[in-house]
Structure formats: structure tokens, C-alpha cells
Coordinates of C-alpha atoms and ligand atoms in Angstrom, one line a residue:
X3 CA -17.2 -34.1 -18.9
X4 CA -18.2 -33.1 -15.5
X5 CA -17.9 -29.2 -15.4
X6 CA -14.7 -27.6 -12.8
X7 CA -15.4 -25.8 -10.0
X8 CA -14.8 -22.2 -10.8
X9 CA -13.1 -20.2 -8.1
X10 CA -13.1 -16.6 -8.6
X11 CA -10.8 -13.6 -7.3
X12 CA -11.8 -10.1 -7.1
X13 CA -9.1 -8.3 -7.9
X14 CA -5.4 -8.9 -9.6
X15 CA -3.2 -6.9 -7.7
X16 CA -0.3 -8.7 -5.4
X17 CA -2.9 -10.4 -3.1
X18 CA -5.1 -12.0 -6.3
X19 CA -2.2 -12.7 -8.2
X20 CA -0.1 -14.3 -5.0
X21 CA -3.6 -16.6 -4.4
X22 CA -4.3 -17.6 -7.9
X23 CA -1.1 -18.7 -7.9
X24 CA -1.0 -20.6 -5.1
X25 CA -4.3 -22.2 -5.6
X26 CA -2.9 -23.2 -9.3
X27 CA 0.5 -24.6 -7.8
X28 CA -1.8 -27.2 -5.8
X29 CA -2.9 -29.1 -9.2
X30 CA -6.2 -30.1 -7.8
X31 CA -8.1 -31.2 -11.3
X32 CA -11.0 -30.1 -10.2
X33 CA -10.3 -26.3 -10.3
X34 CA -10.7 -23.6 -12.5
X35 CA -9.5 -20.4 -11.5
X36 CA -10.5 -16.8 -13.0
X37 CA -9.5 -13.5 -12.0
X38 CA -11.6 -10.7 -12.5
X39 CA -9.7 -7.4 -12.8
X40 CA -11.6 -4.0 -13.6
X41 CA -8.3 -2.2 -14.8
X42 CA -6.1 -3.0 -18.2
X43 CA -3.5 -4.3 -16.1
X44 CA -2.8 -6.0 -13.3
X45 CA -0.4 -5.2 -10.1
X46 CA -3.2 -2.5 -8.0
X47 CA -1.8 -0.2 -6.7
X48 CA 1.6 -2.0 -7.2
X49 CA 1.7 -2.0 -10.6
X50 CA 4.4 0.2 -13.1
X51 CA 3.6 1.1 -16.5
X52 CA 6.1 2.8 -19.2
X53 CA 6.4 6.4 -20.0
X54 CA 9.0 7.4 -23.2
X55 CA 11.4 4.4 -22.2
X56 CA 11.1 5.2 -18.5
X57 CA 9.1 2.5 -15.8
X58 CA 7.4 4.5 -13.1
X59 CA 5.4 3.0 -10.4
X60 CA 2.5 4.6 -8.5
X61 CA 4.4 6.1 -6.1
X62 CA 7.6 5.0 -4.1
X63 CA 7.5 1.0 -4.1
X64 CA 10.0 -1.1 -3.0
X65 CA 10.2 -5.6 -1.6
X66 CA 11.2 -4.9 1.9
X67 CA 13.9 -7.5 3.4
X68 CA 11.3 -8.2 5.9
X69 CA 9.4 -10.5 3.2
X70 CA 9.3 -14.2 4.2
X71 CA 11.4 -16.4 2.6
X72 CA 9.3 -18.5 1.7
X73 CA 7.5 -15.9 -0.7
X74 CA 11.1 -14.0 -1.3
X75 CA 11.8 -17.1 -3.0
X76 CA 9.0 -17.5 -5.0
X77 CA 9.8 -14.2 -6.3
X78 CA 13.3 -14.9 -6.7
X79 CA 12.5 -18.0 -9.1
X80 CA 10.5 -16.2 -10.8
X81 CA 12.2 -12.7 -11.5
X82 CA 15.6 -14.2 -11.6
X83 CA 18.3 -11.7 -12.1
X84 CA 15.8 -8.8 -12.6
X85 CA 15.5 -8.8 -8.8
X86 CA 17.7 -6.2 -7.8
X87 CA 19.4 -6.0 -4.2
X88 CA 19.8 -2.2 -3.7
X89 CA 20.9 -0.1 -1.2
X90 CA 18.6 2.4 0.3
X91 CA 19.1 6.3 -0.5
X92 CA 16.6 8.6 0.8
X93 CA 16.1 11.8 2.5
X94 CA 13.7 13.2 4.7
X95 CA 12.6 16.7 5.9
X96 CA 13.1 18.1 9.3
X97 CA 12.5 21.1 10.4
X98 CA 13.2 22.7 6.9
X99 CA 16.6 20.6 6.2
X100 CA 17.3 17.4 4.2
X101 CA 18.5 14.4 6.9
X102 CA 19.5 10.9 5.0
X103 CA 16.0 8.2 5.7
X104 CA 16.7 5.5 6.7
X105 CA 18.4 7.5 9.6
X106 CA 21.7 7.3 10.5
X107 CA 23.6 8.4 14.0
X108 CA 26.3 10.6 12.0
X109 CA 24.2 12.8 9.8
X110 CA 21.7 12.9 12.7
X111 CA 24.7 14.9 15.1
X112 CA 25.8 16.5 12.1
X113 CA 22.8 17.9 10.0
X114 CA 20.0 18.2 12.9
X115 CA 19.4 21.7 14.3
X116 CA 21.3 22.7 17.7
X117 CA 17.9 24.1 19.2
X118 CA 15.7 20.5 17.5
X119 CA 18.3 18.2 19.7
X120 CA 17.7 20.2 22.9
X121 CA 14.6 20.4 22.9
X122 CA 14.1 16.5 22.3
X123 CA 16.9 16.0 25.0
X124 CA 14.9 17.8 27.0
X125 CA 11.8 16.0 26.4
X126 CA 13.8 12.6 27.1
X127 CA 15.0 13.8 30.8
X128 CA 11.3 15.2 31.1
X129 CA 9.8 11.7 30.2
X130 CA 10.1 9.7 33.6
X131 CA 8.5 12.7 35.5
X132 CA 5.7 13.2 33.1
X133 CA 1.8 11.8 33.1
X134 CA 1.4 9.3 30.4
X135 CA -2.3 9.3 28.8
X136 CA -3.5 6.0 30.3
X137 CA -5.7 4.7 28.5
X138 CA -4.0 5.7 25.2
X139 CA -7.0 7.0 23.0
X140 CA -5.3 8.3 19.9
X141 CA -2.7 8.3 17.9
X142 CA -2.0 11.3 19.4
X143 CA -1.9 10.0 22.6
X144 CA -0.1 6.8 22.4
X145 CA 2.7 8.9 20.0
X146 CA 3.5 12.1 22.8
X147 CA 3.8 9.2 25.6
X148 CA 6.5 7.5 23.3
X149 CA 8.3 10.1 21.4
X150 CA 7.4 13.4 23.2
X151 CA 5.9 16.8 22.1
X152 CA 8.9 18.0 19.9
X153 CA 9.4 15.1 17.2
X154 CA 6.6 14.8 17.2
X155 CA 4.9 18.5 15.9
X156 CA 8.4 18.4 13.4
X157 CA 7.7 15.2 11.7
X158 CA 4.7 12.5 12.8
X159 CA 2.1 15.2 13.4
X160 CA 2.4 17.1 10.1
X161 CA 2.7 14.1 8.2
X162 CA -0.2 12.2 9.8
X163 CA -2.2 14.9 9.0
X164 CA -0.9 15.0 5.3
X165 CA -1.6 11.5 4.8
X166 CA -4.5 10.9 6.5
X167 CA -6.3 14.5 6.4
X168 CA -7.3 14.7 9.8
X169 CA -6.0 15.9 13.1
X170 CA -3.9 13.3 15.0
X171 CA -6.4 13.2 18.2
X172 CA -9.1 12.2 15.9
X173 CA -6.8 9.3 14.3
X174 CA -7.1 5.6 16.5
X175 CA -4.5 4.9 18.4
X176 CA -4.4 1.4 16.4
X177 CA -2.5 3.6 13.6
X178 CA 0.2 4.6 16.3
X179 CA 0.5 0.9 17.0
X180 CA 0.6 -0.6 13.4
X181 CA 1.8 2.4 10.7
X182 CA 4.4 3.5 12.8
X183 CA 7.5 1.2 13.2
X184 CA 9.9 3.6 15.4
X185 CA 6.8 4.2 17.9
X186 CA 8.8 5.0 21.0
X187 CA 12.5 6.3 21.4
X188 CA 14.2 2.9 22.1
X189 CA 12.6 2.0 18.9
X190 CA 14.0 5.1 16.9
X191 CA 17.5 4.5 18.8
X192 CA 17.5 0.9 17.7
X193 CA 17.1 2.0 13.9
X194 CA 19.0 4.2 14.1
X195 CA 22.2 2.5 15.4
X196 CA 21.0 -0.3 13.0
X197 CA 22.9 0.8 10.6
X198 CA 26.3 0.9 12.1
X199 CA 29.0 -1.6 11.0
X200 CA 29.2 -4.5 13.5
X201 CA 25.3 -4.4 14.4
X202 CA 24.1 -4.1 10.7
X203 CA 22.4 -6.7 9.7
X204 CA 22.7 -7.9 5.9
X205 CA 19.7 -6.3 4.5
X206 CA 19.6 -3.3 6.7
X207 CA 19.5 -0.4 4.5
X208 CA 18.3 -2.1 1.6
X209 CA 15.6 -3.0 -1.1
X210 CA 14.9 -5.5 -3.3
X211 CA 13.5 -3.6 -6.6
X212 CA 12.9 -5.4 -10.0
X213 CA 14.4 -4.1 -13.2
X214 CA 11.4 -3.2 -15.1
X215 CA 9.6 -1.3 -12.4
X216 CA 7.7 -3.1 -9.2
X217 CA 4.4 -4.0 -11.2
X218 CA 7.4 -6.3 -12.7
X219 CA 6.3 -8.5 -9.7
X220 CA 3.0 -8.7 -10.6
X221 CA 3.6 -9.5 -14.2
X222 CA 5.6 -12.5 -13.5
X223 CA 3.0 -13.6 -11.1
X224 CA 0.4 -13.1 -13.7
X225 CA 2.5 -14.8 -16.5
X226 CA 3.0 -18.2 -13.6
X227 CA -0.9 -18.1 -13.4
X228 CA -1.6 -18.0 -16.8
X229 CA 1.3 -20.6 -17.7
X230 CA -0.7 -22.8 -15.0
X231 CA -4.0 -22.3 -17.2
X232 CA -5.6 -19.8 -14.6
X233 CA -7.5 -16.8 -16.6
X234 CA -7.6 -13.3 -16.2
X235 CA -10.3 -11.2 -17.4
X236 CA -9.0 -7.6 -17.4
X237 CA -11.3 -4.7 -17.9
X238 CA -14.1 -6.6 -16.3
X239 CA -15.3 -4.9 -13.3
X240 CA -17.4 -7.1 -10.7
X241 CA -20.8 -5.4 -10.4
X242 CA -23.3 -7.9 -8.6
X243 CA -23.0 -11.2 -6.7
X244 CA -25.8 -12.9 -6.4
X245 CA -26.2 -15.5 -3.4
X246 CA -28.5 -18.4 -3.3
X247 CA -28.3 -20.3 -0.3
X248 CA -26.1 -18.0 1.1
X249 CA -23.2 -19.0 -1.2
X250 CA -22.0 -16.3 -3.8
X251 CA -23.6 -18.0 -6.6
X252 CA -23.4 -15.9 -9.6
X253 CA -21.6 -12.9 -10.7
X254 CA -22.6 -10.1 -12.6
X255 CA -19.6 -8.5 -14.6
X256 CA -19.2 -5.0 -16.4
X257 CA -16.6 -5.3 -19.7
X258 CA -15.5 -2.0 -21.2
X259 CA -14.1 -2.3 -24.7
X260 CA -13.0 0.9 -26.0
X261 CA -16.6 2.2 -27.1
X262 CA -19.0 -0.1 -25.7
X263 CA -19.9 -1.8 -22.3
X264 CA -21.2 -5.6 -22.3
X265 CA -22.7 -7.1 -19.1
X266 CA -21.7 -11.2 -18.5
X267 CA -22.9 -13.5 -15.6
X268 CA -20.9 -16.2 -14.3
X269 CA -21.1 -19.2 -12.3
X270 CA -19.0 -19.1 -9.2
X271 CA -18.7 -22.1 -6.2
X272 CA -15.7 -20.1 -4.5
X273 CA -15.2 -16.1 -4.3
X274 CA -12.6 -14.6 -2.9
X275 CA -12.6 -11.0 -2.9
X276 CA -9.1 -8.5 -2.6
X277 CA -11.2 -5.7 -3.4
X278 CA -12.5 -2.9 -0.7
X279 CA -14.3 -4.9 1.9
X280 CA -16.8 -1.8 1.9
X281 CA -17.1 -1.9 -1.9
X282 CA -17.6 -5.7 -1.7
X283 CA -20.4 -5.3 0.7
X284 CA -22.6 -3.0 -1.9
X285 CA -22.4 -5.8 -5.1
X286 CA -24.2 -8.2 -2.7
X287 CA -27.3 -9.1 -3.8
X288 CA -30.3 -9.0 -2.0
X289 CA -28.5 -5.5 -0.6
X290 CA -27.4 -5.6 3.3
X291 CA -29.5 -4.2 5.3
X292 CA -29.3 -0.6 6.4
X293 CA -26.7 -0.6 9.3
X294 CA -24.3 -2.6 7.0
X295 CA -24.7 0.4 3.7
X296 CA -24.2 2.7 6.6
X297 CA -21.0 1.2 8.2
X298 CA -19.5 1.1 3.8
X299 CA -20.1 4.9 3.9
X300 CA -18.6 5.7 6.9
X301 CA -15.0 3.6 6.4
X302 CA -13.4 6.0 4.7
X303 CA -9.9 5.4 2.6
X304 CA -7.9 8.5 1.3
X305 CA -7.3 9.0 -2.2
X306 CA -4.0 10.0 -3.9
X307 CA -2.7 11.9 -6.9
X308 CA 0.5 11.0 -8.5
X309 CA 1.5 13.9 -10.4
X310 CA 4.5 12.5 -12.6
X311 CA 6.9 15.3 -14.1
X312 CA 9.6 14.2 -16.9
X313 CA 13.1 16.2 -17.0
X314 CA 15.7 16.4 -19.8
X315 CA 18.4 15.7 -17.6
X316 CA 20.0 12.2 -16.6
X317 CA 19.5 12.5 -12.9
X318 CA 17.2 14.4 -10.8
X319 CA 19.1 14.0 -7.6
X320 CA 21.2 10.8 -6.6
X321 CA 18.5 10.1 -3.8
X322 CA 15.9 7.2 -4.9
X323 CA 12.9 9.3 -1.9
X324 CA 12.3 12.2 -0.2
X325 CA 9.7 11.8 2.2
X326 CA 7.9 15.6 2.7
X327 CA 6.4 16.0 6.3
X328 CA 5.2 20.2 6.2
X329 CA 1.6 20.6 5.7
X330 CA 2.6 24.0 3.2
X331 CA 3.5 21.6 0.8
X332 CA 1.2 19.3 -1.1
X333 CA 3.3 16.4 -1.8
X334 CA 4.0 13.7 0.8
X335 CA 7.1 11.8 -1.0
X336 CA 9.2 12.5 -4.2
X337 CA 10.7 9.3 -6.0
X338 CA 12.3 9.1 -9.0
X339 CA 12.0 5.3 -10.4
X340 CA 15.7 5.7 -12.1
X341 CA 17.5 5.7 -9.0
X342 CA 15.6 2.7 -7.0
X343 CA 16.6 0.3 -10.7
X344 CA 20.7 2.3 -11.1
X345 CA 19.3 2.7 -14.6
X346 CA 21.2 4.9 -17.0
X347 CA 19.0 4.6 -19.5
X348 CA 17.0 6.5 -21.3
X349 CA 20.1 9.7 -21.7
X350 CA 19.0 13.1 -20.6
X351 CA 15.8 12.2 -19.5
X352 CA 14.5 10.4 -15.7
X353 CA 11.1 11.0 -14.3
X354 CA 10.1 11.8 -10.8
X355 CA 6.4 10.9 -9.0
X356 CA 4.7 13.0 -6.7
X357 CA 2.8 11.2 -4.0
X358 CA -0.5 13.5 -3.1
X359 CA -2.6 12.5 -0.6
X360 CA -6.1 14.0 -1.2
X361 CA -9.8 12.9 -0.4
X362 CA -11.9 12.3 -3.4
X363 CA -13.8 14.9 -5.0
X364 CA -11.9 17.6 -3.1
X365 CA -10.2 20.8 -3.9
X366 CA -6.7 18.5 -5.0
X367 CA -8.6 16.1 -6.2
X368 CA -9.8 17.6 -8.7
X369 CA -7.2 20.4 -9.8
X370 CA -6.3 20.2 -13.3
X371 CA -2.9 18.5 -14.7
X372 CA -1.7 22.2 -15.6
X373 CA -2.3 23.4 -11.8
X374 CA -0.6 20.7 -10.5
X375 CA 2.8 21.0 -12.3
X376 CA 2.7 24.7 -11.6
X377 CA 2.0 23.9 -8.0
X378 CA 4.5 20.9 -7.6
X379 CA 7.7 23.0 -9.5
X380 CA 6.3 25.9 -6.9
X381 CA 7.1 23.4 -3.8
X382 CA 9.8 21.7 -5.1
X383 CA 11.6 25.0 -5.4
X384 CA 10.5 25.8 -1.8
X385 CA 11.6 22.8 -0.7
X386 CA 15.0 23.5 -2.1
X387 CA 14.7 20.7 -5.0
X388 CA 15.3 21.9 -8.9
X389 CA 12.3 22.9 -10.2
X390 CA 14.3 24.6 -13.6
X391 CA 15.6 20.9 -16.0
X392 CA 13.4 21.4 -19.1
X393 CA 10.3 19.5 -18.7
X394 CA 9.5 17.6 -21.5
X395 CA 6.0 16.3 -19.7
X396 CA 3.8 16.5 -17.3
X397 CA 0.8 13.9 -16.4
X398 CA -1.1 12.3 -13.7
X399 CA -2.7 9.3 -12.0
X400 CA -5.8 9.6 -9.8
X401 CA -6.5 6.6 -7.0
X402 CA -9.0 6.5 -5.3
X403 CA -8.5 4.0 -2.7
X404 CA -5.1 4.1 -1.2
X405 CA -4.9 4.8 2.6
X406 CA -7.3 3.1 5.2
X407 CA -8.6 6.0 7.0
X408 CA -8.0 5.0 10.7
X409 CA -10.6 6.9 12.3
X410 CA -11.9 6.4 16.3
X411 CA -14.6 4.5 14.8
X412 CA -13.3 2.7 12.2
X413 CA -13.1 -0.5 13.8
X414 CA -16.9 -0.4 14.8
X415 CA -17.3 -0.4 11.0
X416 CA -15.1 -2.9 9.8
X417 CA -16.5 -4.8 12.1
X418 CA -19.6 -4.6 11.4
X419 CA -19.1 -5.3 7.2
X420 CA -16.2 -8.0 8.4
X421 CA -19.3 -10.2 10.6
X422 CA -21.4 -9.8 7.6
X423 CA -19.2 -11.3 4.7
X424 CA -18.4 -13.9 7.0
X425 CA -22.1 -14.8 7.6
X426 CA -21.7 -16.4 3.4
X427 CA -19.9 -19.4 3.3
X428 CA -17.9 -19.6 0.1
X429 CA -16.9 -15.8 0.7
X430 CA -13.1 -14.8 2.0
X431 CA -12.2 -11.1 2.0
X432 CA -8.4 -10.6 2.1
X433 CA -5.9 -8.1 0.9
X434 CA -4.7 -4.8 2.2
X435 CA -8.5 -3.0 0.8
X436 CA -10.3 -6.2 1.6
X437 CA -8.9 -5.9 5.3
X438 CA -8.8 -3.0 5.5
X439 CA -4.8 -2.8 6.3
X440 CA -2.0 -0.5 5.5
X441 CA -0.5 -3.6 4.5
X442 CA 2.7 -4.1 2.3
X443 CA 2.6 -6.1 -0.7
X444 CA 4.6 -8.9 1.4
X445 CA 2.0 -9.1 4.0
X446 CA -1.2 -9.1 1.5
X447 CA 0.9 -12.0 -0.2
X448 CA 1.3 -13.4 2.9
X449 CA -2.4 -13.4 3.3
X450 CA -3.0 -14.7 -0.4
X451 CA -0.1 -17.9 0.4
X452 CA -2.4 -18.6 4.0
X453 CA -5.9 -18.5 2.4
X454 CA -4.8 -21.0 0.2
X455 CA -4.1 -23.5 3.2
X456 CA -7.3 -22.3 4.1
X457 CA -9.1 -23.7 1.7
X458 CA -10.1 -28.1 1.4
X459 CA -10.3 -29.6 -1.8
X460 CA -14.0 -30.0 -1.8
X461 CA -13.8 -26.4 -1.2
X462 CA -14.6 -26.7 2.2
X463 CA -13.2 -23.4 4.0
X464 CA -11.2 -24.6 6.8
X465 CA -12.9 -21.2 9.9
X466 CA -10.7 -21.9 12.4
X467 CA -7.5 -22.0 10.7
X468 CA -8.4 -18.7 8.8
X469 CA -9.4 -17.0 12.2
X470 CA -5.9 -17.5 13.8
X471 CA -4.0 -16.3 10.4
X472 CA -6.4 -13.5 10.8
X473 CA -4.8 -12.5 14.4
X474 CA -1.3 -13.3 13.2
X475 CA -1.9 -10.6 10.1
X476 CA -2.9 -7.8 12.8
X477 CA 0.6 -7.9 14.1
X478 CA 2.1 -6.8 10.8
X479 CA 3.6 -3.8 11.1
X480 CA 4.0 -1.4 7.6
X481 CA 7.5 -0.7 6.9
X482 CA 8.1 2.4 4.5
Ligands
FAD298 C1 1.9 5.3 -2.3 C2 2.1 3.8 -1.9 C3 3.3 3.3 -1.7 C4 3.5 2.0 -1.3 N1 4.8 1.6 -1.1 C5 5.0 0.3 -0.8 C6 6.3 -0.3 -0.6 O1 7.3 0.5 -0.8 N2 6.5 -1.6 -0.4 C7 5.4 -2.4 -0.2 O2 5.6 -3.6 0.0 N3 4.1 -1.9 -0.3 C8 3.9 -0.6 -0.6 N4 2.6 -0.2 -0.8 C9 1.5 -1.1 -0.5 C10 1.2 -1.9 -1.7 O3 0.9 -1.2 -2.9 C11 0.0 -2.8 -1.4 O4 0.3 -3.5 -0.2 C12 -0.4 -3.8 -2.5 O5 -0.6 -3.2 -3.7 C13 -1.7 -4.4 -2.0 O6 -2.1 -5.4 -2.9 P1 -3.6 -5.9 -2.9 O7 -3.6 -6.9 -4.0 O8 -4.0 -6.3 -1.6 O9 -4.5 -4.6 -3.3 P2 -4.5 -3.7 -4.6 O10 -3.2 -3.5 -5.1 O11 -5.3 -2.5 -4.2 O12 -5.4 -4.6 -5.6 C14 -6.8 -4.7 -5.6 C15 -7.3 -4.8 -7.1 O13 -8.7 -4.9 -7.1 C16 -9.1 -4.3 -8.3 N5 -10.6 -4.0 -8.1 C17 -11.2 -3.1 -7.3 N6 -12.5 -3.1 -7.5 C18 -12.8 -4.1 -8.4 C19 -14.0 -4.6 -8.9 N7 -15.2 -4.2 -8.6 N8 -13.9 -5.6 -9.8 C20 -12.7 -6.1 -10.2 N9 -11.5 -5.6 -9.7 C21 -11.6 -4.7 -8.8 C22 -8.2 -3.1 -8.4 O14 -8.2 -2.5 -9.7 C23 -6.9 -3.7 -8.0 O15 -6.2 -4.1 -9.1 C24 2.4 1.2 -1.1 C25 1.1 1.7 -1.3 C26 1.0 3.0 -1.7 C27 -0.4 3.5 -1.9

């Protein structure tokens, strides 16, 4: 028997999961598909795991209503009933007080300071007479010439800086353009009269949210695969690809197994890689040449610790977020997983996650578990959230990779790394790390469903078509 083609995919989070899938719904007898996954699980960054009878994610997930339909569906089929429709319950920070997120016109005249509303008045009647920075060179720039000086140094600035750990003239303006939805004041205005009977649309305000935790999503994607004989080799870390005639050929992978490590080598005709574009780069072997290594070291992603804190109580608050803009505090967003699913079980315990941005190596990075919970109930308490339930545990998550760091020269680099993987043929890069995009997990799914159009039966990759999907993926905008 004539051996299958073997196409592999870097990665099993929502992007390799979404394409395996895809590629394994299109029955072509020729195909084999395997997906190489360095972690025990799969899901990325958007996978849950259980703690003591509670599912908690890695930090605050949720299926925005702006997912297609056609991949809405998919999901729909295949979580059935555990797809929850949930209305959204959050709060955010503002000049030391607690405002309801998503926003809404009567808690905004009733809970936002007197002297706050003036002064951002007075900014709007300013705006006509004042210079705009044209051209827009920073985030900064493009962000004062929508919004104007006083929400901005309350909320975006702070938090920019949190997230992204540097200052906002440094940051592209790209980020103003594609991070931030409400980017000018119509924009604000339009959400928040959004949610007013009569304009409200159906899903304004809410979430989907599986039962079991978000990674839920990725397990019933990984179950479809395997049901559709595609293979997943978890803990198997891709650590060379070799190319021969300027196809991936052959790919070196690294299995841990509790105590020892075993090296394999296997044949590839297709590779598709949802892994960091800059990490990707560095496996290919003969090594790029300088300029490329140089261009992976300077496109910089910040890291994040979740810090997860477990209370003997049935409810933390009744809010499902609480987004955290000061740069006193640590933590960037609070979510407690029990409120996004209405679970009432486990009794007298829920769990909350604390989202740290942090760069890796640094002084957060690498504080020890025992700091951190002394540190978080410290903030929390400042913050005016209970820091005195009886915690039963404390523990925590380190990632590495989880914000693309948009820098003023970030798109020279990604450039540069994105000409030279697509210089191989039989090589696609996709994914929010492999395009380097603050994606959601419906756009990096929507990337994984277009790659597989992409992509002949002979294997042929179809450039052009790819190229214009490409474009249309810049204009996603990241909802939060
Ligand atoms: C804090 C936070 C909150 C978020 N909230 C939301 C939200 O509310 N809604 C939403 O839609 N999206 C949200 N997102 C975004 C969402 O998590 C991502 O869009 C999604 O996970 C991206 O999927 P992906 O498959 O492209 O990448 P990833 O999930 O990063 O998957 C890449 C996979 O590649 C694997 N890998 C890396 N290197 C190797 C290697 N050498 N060999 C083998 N495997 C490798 C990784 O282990 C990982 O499993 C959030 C993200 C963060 C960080």
C-alpha cells in the first residue's frame, strides 16, 4: 500500500485543532494528519484544566457573539447543550471606583466622578479646536486624537502600560487601531448606548461559555479529530525541521515521559505551524541567516502569571471580571470561572484567577507562589475586593508567550521572519503566535477553516488565495 501523505500541525491549541479538523472533514484518502503538541493537553492558551472540582481557564476566556456562523455552528454541534448563552457581568476600574464593563449609559451618570465627567466634557468641546498628530505615530498618538488626554491617563494609558510594559509613545499605532475596539468617542458612545432596550442587539452583552471550562472547546475539537482518525502526539515538542529542496522534509521531535526524554524523526510533505512565527524560524534547519535570528530576538511577546487563589466560600463576588487598569497594582483582570458557567457547585468553595502581565525572567516573573498570594490578597484588599474567605489554596501558571509586543519596529521584524517562511513551499504559519496577532480564538479559527481552502488535494498551496485571506485577517479587531 502506497504510504499517505502526512500533513503536520505545530501546535494543538484552537488554530491546530480548528485546521486538523477541517482538513479531516474533507475525506481526501490520501491524508494523514498529526498534530504535534509540546504540552499534556491541548487548547494553548485556551485550554481549562480542574482544580478540587472547580474548571478554571488561563485567565478570563469567553466565545464572543462576533464568531461566524459558520464556526458558531460547528461548535454548537459539537458542544451541544454545554454551550452556554450568558449574559455578561463585569466591572472595571476608574479612577479608584467599580463602573459595570461592558459599559452602560446609567451607571456611567450615576457612578463616574463629578470632576472625571468634566474634565472629558471638556476635552470633547476642546476637540474641534485642537491639532491632531498627523501622521499618527503611536498608540499614543492615534488614542489622544480620538479619546482625549483625560480617559485616556484614567484607563487606556495605565493599562497599556500594564499589559504591554512599555510606555504608550513607544507602542505602534497599529495596537490603537487593532486592540482597541472603542478607539474614538463615537465609538465609546455607540457601545455604550448599545445596550439600551430598542437598539440592543440579541447578543449584546453576552457570552457564549461551555460548561466544563473554555478548553471544553478544544476538547471536543480534539475528540472530532481523533474520531476522524487524525493523531495527536502530546508532550512532543517540535525541535528541528529539516528542508530538502526547500520543502519541510523531516521533523525532529522531543518526547518527555515522566523521567526520560526520547528524540523521533518524522516524515512530513505538508507543515503547518500555529506556533510563534519567531520560534518557528530558529527549528529550521540549515539556521537562517543572521538578519532573520536577529529580527526572532527582537519580536518580543509578554509573558503572564496566573496566580489562582481558592476561597471556602460559594461566591466571590456575583461579577464573572474585573478588569484592573492602575499601574500600583499587579494584576490586570480578576475572573472567577464559577460565575462565567452559573455553577453552584462545588459548596463553599469557587476559585478566582489573577491575570499578571510580566516579561520573562523578570522581577514578577519570577516571584515565588508564597509572594504572590501575599501580594495579590495585598491588592485585592486595596482594590476594595475581599481578601479575608479562608483560602484553602494558592497556585500558579507561568506563560510565556501571551501578548504580541507591538513595538515601533515590530512590523519590520515580522516582516522580515514572515518573507522568509514563505520563501519554503509546503510551510503555512497561522494562528494568533504564528501571526503574530492579538487574535481571539474565533479569528485564529477563522484562519485554521481558510487555510484549509487553501490548500489542493495534491497539496498544492493555492498563494494567491492565502495572500487575500491574509489582508482580510488584519482587519480583525480583538474584542475583550
Ligand atoms: C489572558 C488571555 C485572555 C484571553 N481571552 C480571550 C477571550 O475571552 N476570548 C477569545 O476568543 N480569546 C481570548 N484570548 C485569546 C485566545 O486564547 C487565543 O486566541 C487562542 O488561544 C489562540 O489559539 P492558537 O491556537 O492560535 O494559539 P495557542 O493557543 O497559543 O496554541 C499554540 C500551541 O502551540 C504549542 N506549541 C508551542 N511551541 C511548540 C513546539 N515547539 N512544538 C509543539 N507545540 C508547540 C503550544 O503549547 C500551544 O498549545 C485570550 C488570551 C489570553 C492570553
Amino acid at each position: 500500500m502506497e504510504k499517505k501523505k502526512q500533513i503536520i500541525i505545530l501546535g494543538a491549541g484552537p488554530a491546530g485543532l480548528a485546521l486538523a479538523l477541517k482538513l479531516l472533514r474533507r475525506n481526501e484518502p490520501e491524508w494523514e494528519i498529526i498534530l504535534i503538541e509540546q504540552k499534556s493537553y491541548v487548547g494553548g492558551i485556551a485550554a481549562s484544566f480542574e482544580k478540587d472540582g472547580l474548571f478554571f481557564d488561563f485567565g478570563s476566556h469567553r466565545l464572543h457573539p462576533a464568531t461566524s456562523a459558520e464556526i458558531l455552528n460547528d461548535l454548537k454541534e459539537l458542544l451541544g447543550d454545554d454551550l452556554l448563552n450568558r449574559p455578561r457581568n463585569g466591572r472595571i476600574r476608574l479612577l479608584g471606583r467599580f463602573l459595570k464593563f461592558p459599559l452602560n449609559p446609567v451607571d456611567l451618570i450615576l457612578h463616574t466622578p463629578p470632576a472625571f465627567v468634566l474634565s472629558f466634557l471638556t476635552d470633547m468641546l476642546a476637540k474641534p479646536f485642537q491639532k491632531k498628530h498627523r501622521p499618527q505615530r503611536s498608540f499614543a498618538d492615534a488614542l489622544m486624537d480620538g479619546l482625549g488626554k483625560t480617559i485616556c491617563s484614567a484607563f487606556y494609558f495605565p493599562y497599556a502600560r500594564k499589559l504591554w510594559g512599555i510606555n504608550p509613545e513607544d507602542i505602534s499605532v497599529i495596537q490603537a487601531q487593532k486592540r482597541v475596539s472603542a478607539n474614538s468617542v463615537f465609538k465609546i458612545i455607540k457601545k455604550v448606548f448599545s445596550v439600551l432596550p430598542g437598539i440592543k442587539r440579541e447578543n449584546t452583552g453576552r457570552f457564549f461559555y461551555p460548561q466544563k471550562g473554555y478548553g471544553q472547546i478544544s476538547r471536543v475539537l480534539a475528540n472530532e479529530v481523533e474520531k476522524l482518525g487524525g493523531k495527536i502526539l502530546l508532550s512532543s515538542s517540535a525541535e528541528e525541521i529539516i528542508i530538502k529542496g526547500n520543502r519541510p522534509s523531516v521533523l525532529k521531535l522531543r518526547k518527555e515521559n515522566n523521567d526520560f526524554v526520547e528524540f523521533n524523526h518524522i516524515d512530513c510533505d505538508f507543515l503547518f505551524s500555529t506556533i510563534p512565527i519567531s520560534v518557528l524560524a530558529r527549528l529550521i534547519k540549515p539556521l537562517p541567516s543572521q538578519d532573520i535570528t536577529d529580527a526572532c530576538k527582537k519580536l518580543k511577546y509578554r509573558s503572564m502569571i496566573l496566580h489562582y487563589l481558592l476561597f471556602e466560600t460559594d461566591q466571590y463576588t456575583p461579577y464573572d471580571a474585573h478588569y484592573i487598569p492602575e499601574d500600583n497594582i499587579i494584576i490586570s483582570r480578576i475572573s472567577e470561572p464559577k460565575n462565567y458557567s452559573a455553577s453552584k457547585e462545588p459548596a463553599n468553595l469557587t476559585g478566582i484567577c489573577l491575570e499578571i502581565p510580566c516579561n520573562l525572567g523578570d522581577d514578577i516573573w519570577n516571584m515565588t507562589d508564597a509572594s504572590l498570594t501575599q501580594k495579590s490578597l495585598e491588592d485585592l484588599k486595596k482594590i476594595g475586593l475581599p481578601a479575608n474567605f479562608p483560602l484553602k489554596t494558592s497556585f500558579t501558571k507561568r506563560l510565556p508567550f501571551v501578548y504580541p509586543i507591538y513595538d515601533q519596529k515590530f512590523d519590520e521584524q515580522f516582516e522580515l521572519i514572515d518573507d522568509y517562511i514563505n520563501r519554503f513551499t509546503g510551510l503555512v504559519s497561522l494562528g494568533r503566535q504564528g501571526l503574530f496577532a492579538h487574535d481571539n480564538t474565533h479569528h485564529t479559527m477563522e484562519m485554521a477553516y481558510r487555510a484549509s481552502d487553501c490548500l489542493e488535494s495534491n497539496l498544492n498551496w493555492k498563494t494567491t488565495m492565502w495572500k487575500n485571506y491574509r489582508r482580510e485577517f488584519e482587519t480583525h479587531v480583538v474584542e475583550d
